[in-house]
mmCIF file of C-alpha atoms and ligand atoms in Angstrom:
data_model
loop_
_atom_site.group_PDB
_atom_site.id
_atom_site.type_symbol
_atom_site.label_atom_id
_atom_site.label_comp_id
_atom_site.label_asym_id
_atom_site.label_seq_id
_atom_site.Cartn_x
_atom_site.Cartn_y
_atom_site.Cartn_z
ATOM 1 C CA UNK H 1 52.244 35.597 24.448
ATOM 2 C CA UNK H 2 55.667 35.677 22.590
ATOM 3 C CA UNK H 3 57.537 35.761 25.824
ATOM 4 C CA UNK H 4 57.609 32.071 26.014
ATOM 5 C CA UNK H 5 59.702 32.410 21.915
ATOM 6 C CA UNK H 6 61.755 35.326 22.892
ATOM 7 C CA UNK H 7 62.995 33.605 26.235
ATOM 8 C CA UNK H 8 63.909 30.355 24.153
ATOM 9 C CA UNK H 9 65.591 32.383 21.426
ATOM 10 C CA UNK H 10 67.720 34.308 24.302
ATOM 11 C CA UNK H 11 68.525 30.980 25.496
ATOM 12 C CA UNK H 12 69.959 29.924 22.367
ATOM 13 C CA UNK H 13 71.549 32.862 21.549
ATOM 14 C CA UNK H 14 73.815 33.072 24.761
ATOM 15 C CA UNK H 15 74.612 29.623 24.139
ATOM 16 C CA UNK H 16 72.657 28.058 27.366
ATOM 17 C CA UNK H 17 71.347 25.698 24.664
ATOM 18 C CA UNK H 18 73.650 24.739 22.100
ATOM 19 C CA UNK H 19 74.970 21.712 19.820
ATOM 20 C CA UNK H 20 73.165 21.803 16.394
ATOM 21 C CA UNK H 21 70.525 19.024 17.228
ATOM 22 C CA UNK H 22 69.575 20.255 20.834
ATOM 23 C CA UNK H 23 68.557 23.559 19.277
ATOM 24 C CA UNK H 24 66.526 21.973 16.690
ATOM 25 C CA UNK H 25 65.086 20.099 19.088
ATOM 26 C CA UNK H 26 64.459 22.813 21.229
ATOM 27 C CA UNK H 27 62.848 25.130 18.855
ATOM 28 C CA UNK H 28 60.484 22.239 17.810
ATOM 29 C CA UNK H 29 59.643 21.737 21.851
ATOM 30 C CA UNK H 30 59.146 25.740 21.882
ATOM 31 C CA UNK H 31 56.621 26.202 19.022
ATOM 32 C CA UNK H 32 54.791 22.958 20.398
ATOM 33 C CA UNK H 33 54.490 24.977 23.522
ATOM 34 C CA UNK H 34 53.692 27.968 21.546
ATOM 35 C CA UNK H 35 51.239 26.234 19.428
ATOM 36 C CA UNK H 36 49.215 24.911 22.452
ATOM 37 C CA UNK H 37 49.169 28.351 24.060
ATOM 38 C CA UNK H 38 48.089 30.612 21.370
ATOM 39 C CA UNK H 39 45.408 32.877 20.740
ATOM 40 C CA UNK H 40 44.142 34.768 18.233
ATOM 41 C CA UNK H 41 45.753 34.259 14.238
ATOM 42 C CA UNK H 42 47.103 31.033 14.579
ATOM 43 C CA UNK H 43 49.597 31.452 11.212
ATOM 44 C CA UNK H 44 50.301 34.906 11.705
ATOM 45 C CA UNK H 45 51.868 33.941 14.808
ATOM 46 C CA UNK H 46 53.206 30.416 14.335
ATOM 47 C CA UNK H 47 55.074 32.644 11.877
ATOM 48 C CA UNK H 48 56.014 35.657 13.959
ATOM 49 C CA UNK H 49 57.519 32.324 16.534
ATOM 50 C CA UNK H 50 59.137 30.700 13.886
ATOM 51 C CA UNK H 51 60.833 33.848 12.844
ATOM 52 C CA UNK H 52 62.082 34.645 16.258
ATOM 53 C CA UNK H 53 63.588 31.381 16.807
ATOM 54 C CA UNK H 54 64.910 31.125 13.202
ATOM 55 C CA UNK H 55 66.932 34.601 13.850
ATOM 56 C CA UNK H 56 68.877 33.049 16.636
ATOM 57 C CA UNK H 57 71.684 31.004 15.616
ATOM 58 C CA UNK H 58 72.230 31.320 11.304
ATOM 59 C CA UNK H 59 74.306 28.191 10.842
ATOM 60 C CA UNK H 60 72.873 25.086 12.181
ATOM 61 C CA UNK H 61 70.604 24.234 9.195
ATOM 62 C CA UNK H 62 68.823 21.791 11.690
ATOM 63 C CA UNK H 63 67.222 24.469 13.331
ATOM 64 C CA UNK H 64 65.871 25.851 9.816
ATOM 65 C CA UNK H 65 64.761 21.974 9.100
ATOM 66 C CA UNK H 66 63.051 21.878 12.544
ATOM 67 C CA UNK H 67 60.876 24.528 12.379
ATOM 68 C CA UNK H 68 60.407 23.967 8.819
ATOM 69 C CA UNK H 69 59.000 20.634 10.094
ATOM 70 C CA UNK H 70 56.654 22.028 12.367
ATOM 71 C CA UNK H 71 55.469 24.765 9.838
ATOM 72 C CA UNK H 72 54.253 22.267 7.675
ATOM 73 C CA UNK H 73 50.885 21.818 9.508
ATOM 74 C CA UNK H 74 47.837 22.155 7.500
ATOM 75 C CA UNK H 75 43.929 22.061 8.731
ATOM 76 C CA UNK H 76 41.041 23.797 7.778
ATOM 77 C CA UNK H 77 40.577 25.581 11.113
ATOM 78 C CA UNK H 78 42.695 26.756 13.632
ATOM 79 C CA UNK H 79 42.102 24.285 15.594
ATOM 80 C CA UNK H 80 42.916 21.469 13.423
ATOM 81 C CA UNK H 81 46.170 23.146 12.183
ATOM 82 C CA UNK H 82 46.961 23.318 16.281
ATOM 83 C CA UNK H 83 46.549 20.036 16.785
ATOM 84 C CA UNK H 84 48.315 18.994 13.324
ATOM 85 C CA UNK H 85 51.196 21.453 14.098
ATOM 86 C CA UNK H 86 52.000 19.772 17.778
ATOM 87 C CA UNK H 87 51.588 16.058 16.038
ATOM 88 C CA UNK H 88 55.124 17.600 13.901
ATOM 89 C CA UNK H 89 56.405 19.134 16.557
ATOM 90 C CA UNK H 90 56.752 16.131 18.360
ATOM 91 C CA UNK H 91 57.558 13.761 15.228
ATOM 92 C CA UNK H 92 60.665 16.062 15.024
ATOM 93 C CA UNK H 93 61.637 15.523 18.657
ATOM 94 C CA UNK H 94 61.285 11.719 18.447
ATOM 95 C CA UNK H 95 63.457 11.863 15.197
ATOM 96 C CA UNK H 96 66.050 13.519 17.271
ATOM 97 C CA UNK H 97 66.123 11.366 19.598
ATOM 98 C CA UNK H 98 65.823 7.669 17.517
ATOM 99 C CA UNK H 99 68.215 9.275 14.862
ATOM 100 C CA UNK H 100 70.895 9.424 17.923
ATOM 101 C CA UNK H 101 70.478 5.899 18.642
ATOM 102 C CA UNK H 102 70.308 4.222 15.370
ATOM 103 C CA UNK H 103 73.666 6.242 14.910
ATOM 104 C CA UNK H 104 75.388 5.784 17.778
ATOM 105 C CA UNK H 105 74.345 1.521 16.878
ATOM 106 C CA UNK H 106 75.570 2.464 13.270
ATOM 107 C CA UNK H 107 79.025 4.185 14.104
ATOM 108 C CA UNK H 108 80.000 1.981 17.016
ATOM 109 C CA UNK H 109 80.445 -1.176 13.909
ATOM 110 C CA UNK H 110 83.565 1.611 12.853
ATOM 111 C CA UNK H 111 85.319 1.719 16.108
ATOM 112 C CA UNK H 112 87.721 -1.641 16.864
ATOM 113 C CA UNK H 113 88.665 -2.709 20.072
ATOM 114 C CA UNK H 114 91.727 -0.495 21.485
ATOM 115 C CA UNK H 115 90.794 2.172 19.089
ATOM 116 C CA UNK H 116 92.063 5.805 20.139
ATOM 117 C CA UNK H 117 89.750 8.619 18.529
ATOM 118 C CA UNK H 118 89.891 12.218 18.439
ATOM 119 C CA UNK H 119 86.615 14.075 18.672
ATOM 120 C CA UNK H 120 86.547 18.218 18.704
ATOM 121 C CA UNK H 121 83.871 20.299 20.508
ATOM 122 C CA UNK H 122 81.282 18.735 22.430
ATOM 123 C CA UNK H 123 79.012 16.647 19.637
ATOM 124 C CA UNK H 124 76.090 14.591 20.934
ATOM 125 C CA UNK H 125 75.922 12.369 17.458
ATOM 126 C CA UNK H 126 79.417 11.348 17.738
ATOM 127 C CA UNK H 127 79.398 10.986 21.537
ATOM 128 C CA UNK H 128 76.465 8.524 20.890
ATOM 129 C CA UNK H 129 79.144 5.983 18.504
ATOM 130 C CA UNK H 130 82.099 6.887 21.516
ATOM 131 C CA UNK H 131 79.390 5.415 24.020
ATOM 132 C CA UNK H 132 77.894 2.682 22.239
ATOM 133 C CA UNK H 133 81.255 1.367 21.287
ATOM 134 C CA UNK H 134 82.214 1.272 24.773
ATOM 135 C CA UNK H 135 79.217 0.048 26.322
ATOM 136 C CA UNK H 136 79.208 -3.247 23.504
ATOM 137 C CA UNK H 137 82.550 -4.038 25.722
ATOM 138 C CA UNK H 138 85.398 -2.269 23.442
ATOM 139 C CA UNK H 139 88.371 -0.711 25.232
ATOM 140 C CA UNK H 140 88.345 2.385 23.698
ATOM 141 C CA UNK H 141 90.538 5.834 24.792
ATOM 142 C CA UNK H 142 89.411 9.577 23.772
ATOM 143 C CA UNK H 143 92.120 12.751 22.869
ATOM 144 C CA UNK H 144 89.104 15.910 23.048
ATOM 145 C CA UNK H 145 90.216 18.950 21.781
ATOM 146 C CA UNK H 146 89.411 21.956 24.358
ATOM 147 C CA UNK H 147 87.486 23.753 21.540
ATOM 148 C CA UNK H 148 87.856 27.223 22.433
ATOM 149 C CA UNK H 149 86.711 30.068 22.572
ATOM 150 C CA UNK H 150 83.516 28.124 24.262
ATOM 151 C CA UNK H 151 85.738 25.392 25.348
ATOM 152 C CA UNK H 152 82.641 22.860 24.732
ATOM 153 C CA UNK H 153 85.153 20.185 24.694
ATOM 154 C CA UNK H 154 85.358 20.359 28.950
ATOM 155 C CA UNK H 155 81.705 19.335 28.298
ATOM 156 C CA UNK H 156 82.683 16.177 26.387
ATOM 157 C CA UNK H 157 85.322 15.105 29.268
ATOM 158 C CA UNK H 158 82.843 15.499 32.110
ATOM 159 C CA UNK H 159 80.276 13.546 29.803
ATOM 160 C CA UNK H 160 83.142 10.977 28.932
ATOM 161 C CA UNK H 161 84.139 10.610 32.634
ATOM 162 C CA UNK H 162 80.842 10.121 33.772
ATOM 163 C CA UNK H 163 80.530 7.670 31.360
ATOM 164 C CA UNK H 164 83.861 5.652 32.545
ATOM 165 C CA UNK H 165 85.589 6.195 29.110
ATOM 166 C CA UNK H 166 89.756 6.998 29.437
ATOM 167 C CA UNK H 167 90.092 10.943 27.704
ATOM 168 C CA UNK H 168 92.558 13.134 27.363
ATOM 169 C CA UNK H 169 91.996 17.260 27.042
ATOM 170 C CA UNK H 170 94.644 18.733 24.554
ATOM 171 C CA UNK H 171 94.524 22.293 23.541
ATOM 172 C CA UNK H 172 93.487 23.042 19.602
ATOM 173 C CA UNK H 173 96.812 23.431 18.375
ATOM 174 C CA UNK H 174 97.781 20.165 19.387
ATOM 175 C CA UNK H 175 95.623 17.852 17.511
ATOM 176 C CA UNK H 176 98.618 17.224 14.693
ATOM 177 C CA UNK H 177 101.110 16.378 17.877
ATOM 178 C CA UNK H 178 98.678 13.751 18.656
ATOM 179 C CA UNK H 179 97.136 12.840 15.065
ATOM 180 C CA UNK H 180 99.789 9.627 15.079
ATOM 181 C CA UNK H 181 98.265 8.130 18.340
ATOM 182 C CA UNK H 182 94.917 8.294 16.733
ATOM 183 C CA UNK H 183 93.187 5.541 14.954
ATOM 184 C CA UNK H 184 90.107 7.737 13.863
ATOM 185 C CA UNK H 185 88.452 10.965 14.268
ATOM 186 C CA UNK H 186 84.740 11.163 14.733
ATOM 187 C CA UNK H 187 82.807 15.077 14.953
ATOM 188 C CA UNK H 188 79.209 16.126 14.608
ATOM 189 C CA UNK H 189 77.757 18.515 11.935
ATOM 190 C CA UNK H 190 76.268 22.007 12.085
ATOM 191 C CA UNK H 191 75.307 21.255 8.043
ATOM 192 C CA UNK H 192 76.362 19.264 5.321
ATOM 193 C CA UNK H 193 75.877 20.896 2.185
ATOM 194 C CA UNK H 194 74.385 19.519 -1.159
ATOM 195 C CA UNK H 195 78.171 18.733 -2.501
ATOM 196 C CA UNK H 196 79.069 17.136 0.618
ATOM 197 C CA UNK H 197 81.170 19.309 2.527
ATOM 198 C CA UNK H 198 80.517 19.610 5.994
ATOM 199 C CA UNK H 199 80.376 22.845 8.320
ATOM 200 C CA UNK H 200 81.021 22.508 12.045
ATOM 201 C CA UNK H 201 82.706 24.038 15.336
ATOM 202 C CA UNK H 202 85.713 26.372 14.107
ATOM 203 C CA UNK H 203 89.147 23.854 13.663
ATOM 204 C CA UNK H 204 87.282 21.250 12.516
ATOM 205 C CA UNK H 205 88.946 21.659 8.547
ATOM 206 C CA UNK H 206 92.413 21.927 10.280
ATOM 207 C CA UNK H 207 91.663 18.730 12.130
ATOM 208 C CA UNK H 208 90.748 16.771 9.092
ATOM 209 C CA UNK H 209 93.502 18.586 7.121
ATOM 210 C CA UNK H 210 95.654 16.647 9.481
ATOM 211 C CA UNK H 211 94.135 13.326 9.524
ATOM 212 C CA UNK H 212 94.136 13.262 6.209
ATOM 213 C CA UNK H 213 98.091 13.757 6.458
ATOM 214 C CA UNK H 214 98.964 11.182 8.943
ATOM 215 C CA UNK H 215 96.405 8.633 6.937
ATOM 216 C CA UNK H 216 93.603 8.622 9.776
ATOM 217 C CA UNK H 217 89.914 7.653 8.699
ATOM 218 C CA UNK H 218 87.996 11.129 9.249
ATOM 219 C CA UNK H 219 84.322 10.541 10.380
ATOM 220 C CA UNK H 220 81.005 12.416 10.569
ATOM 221 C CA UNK H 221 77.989 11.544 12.509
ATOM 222 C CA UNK H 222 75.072 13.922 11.081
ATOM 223 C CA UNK H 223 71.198 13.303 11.581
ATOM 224 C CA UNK H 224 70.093 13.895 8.130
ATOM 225 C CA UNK H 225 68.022 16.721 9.539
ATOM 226 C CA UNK H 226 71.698 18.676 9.494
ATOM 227 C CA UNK H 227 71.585 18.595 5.705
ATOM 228 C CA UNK H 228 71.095 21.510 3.968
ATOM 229 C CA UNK H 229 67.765 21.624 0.946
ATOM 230 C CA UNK H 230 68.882 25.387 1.155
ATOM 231 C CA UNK H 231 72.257 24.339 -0.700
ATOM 232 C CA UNK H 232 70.844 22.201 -3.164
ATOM 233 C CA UNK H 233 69.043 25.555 -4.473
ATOM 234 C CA UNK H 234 72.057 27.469 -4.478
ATOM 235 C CA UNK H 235 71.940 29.193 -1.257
ATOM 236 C CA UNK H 236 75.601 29.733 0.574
ATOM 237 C CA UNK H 237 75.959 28.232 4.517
ATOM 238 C CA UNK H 238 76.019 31.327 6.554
ATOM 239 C CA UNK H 239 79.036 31.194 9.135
ATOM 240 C CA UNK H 240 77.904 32.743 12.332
ATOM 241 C CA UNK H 241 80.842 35.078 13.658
ATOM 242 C CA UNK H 242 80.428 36.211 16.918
ATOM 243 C CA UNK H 243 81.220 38.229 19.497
ATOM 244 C CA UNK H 244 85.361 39.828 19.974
ATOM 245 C CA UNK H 245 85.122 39.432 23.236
ATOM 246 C CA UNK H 246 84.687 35.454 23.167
ATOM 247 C CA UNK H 247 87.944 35.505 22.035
ATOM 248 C CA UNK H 248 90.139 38.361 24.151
ATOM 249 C CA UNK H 249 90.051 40.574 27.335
ATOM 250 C CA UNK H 250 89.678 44.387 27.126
ATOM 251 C CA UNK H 251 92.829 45.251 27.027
ATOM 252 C CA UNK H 252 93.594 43.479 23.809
ATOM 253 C CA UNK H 253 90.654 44.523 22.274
ATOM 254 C CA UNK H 254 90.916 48.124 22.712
ATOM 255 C CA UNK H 255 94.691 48.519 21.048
ATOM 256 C CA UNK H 256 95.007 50.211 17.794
ATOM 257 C CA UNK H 257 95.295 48.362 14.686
ATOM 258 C CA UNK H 258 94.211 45.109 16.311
ATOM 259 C CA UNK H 259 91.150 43.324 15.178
ATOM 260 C CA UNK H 260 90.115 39.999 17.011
ATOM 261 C CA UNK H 261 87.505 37.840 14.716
ATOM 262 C CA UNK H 262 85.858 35.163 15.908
ATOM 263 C CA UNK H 263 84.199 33.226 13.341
ATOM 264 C CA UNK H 264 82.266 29.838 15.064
ATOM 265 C CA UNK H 265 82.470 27.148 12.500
ATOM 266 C CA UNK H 266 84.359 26.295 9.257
ATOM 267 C CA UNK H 267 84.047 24.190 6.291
ATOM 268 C CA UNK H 268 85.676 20.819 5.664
ATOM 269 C CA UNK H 269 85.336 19.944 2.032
ATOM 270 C CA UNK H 270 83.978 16.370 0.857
ATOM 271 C CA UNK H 271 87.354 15.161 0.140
ATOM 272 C CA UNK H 272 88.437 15.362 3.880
ATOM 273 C CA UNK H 273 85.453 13.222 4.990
ATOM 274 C CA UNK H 274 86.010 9.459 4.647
ATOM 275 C CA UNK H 275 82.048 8.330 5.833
ATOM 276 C CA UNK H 276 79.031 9.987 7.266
ATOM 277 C CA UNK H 277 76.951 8.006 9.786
ATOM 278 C CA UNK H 278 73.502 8.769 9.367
ATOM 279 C CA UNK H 279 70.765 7.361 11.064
ATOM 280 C CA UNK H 280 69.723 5.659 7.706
ATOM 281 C CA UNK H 281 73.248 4.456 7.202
ATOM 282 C CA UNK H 282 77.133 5.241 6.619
ATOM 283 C CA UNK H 283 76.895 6.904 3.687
ATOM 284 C CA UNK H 284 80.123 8.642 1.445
ATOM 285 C CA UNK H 285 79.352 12.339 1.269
ATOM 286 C CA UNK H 286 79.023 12.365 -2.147
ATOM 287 C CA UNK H 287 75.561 10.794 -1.197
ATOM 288 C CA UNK H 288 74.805 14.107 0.047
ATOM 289 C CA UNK H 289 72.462 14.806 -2.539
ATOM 290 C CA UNK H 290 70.017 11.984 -2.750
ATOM 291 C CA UNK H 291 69.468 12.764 1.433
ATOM 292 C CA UNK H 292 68.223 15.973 0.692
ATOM 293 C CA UNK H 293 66.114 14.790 -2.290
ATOM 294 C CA UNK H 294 64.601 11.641 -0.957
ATOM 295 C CA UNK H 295 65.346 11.798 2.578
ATOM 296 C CA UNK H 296 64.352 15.194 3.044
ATOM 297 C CA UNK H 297 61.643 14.963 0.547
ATOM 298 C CA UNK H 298 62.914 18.420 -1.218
ATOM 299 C CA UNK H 299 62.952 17.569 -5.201
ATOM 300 C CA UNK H 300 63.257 19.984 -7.193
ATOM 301 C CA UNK H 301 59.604 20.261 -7.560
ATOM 302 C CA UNK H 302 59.152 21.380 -4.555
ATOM 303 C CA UNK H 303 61.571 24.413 -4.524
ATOM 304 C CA UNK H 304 58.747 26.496 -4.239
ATOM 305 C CA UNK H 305 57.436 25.038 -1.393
ATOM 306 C CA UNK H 306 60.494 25.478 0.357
ATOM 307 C CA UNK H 307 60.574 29.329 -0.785
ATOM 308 C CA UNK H 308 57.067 29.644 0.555
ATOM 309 C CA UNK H 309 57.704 27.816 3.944
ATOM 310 C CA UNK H 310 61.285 30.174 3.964
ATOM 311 C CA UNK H 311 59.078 33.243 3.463
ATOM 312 C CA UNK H 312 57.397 32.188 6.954
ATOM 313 C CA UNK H 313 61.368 33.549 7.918
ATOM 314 C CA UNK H 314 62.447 36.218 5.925
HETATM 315 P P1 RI2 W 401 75.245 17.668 17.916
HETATM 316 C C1 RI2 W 401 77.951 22.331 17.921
HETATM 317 O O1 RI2 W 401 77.823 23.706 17.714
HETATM 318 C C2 RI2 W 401 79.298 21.785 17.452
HETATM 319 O O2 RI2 W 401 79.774 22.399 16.289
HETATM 320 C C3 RI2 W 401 78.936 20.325 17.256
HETATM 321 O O3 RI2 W 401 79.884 19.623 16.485
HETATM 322 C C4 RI2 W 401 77.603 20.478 16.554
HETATM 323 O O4 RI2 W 401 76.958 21.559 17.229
HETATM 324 C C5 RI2 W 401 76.743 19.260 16.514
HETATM 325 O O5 RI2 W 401 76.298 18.871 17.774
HETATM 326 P P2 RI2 W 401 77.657 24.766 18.949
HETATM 327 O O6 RI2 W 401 76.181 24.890 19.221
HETATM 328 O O7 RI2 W 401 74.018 18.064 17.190
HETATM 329 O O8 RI2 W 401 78.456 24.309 20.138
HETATM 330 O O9 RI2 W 401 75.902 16.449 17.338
HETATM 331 O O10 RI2 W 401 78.201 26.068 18.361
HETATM 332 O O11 RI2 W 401 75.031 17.546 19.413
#
């Protein structure tokens, strides 16, 4: 019965799925499935599911806000708290997928005609402003960082190609060679924490670090899902660091007094980030805040509902 969950939390693991809102999305699509399949104790094992998937990937707080979604059913009987928990389920997938739009609608007002903008790792959100810029007529150009060690940023050229949009690949340590041909930088979000700051694909900081430099707007484009009622409690983002060999062949890895780390995201504080496009508006991350409270619904009231639903995880 849990071979459906553990086959989805493999998948995200290896990386097969990946980019912060496809796994959310994903997870919620996986305990829908779950939820219309299963026998038996229906919490007991919504919560065993949950806990799988949650154990996959510790970063991305849209995967913790996606399944905390879902968990929210209520019913008397099983049956009713089925039926309630597929209704969230797919609630959660159709804010994924109108949250995109209303961004991309939101963040394409930012980008001028003949605009050059950087974008690192491979970012649906901020792909959806690149797009809709383009498509509303603007000649636009791209500079994509390669993104290593996962080189997602291949993905965004094949995706910009397709699309018909001018990009150049640059490796990671080039983005301050090119920072004075830019006019902005756009990136997604893993999380964006209660002060702000954001956390996303390793080089990010150094990127805006440089913008910030050469005097180039730095932009965000989060689903509000990405931020973080965990931080607003005082809970610390978790950086995922992964696997040595991501990063270098045997050969390296096996000398003495070498050690290869390979840490997936960073943290860009607030002060780095110029706007973040939401899909309920560009909003200054100091805002960061009143999303979690009203947005997210998570006053501080409800802290113990959130410790109770986080329990389902623990
Ligand atoms: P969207 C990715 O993480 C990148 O850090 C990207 O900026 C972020 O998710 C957001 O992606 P990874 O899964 O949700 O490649 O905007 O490690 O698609």
């Amino acid at each position: 019965m849990f071979e459906l969950v553990e086959d989805a939390a493999k998948k995200i693991i290896n990386m097969e799925v990946r980019g912060a809102s496809r796994i959310a999305k994903f997870a919620a699509e996986t305990l829908k499935r779950f939820a219309e399949r299963v026998e038996g104790n229906f919490d007991e094992n919504m919560r065993r599911a949950a806990e799988i998937l949650l154990n996959t990937r510790p970063t991305a707080v849209s995967l913790f806000n996606a399944i905390n979604y879902v968990m929210g059913y209520s019913g008397k009987s099983d049956e009713e708290k089925r039926r309630d928990a597929i209704r969230r389920a797919e609630e959660f997938i159709r804010w994924v997928d109108t949250a995109k739009k209303r961004i991309g609608e939101i963040g394409a007002k930012r980008i001028k005609d003949g605009y050059v903008i950087m974008t690192h790792c491979n970012s649906s959100a901020a792909l959806s402003v690149i797009k809709t810029a383009f498509r509303q007529g603007k000649k636009i150009e791209v500079i994509a960082t390669e993104s290593r060690p996962r080189y997602q940023g291949h993905l965004t050229v094949k995706e910009l190609s397709e699309e018909g949009i001018p990009v150049t690949l640059i490796v990671d340590s080039a983005v301050r060679y090119f920072m004075n041909d830019v006019d902005c930088v756009i990136v997604g979000a893993d999380t964006i924490t209660v002060n702000g700051a954001l956390i996303n694909k390793i080089g990010t900081s150094q990127i805006a670090l440089s913008a910030k430099e050469a005097r180039v707007p730095f932009m965000v484009a989060a689903e509000t899902y990405k931020f973080s009622p965990k931080t607003l409690f005082g809970e610390l983002v978790v950086i995922e660091e992964r696997d040595p060999s991501e990063v270098a062949p045997k050969e390296i890895l096996s000398l003495k007094n070498v050690k290869v780390r390979n840490p997936a995201f960073d943290v860009t504080p607030r002060d780095y980030i110029d706007l973040i496009i939401t899909e309920i508006g560009a909003i200054p991350p100091e805002m960061a805040y009143i999303v979690i409270r009203e947005r997210l619904g998570y006053a501080e009231l409800e802290y113990e509902e959130l410790k109770l639903s986080a329990k389902h995880f623990d």
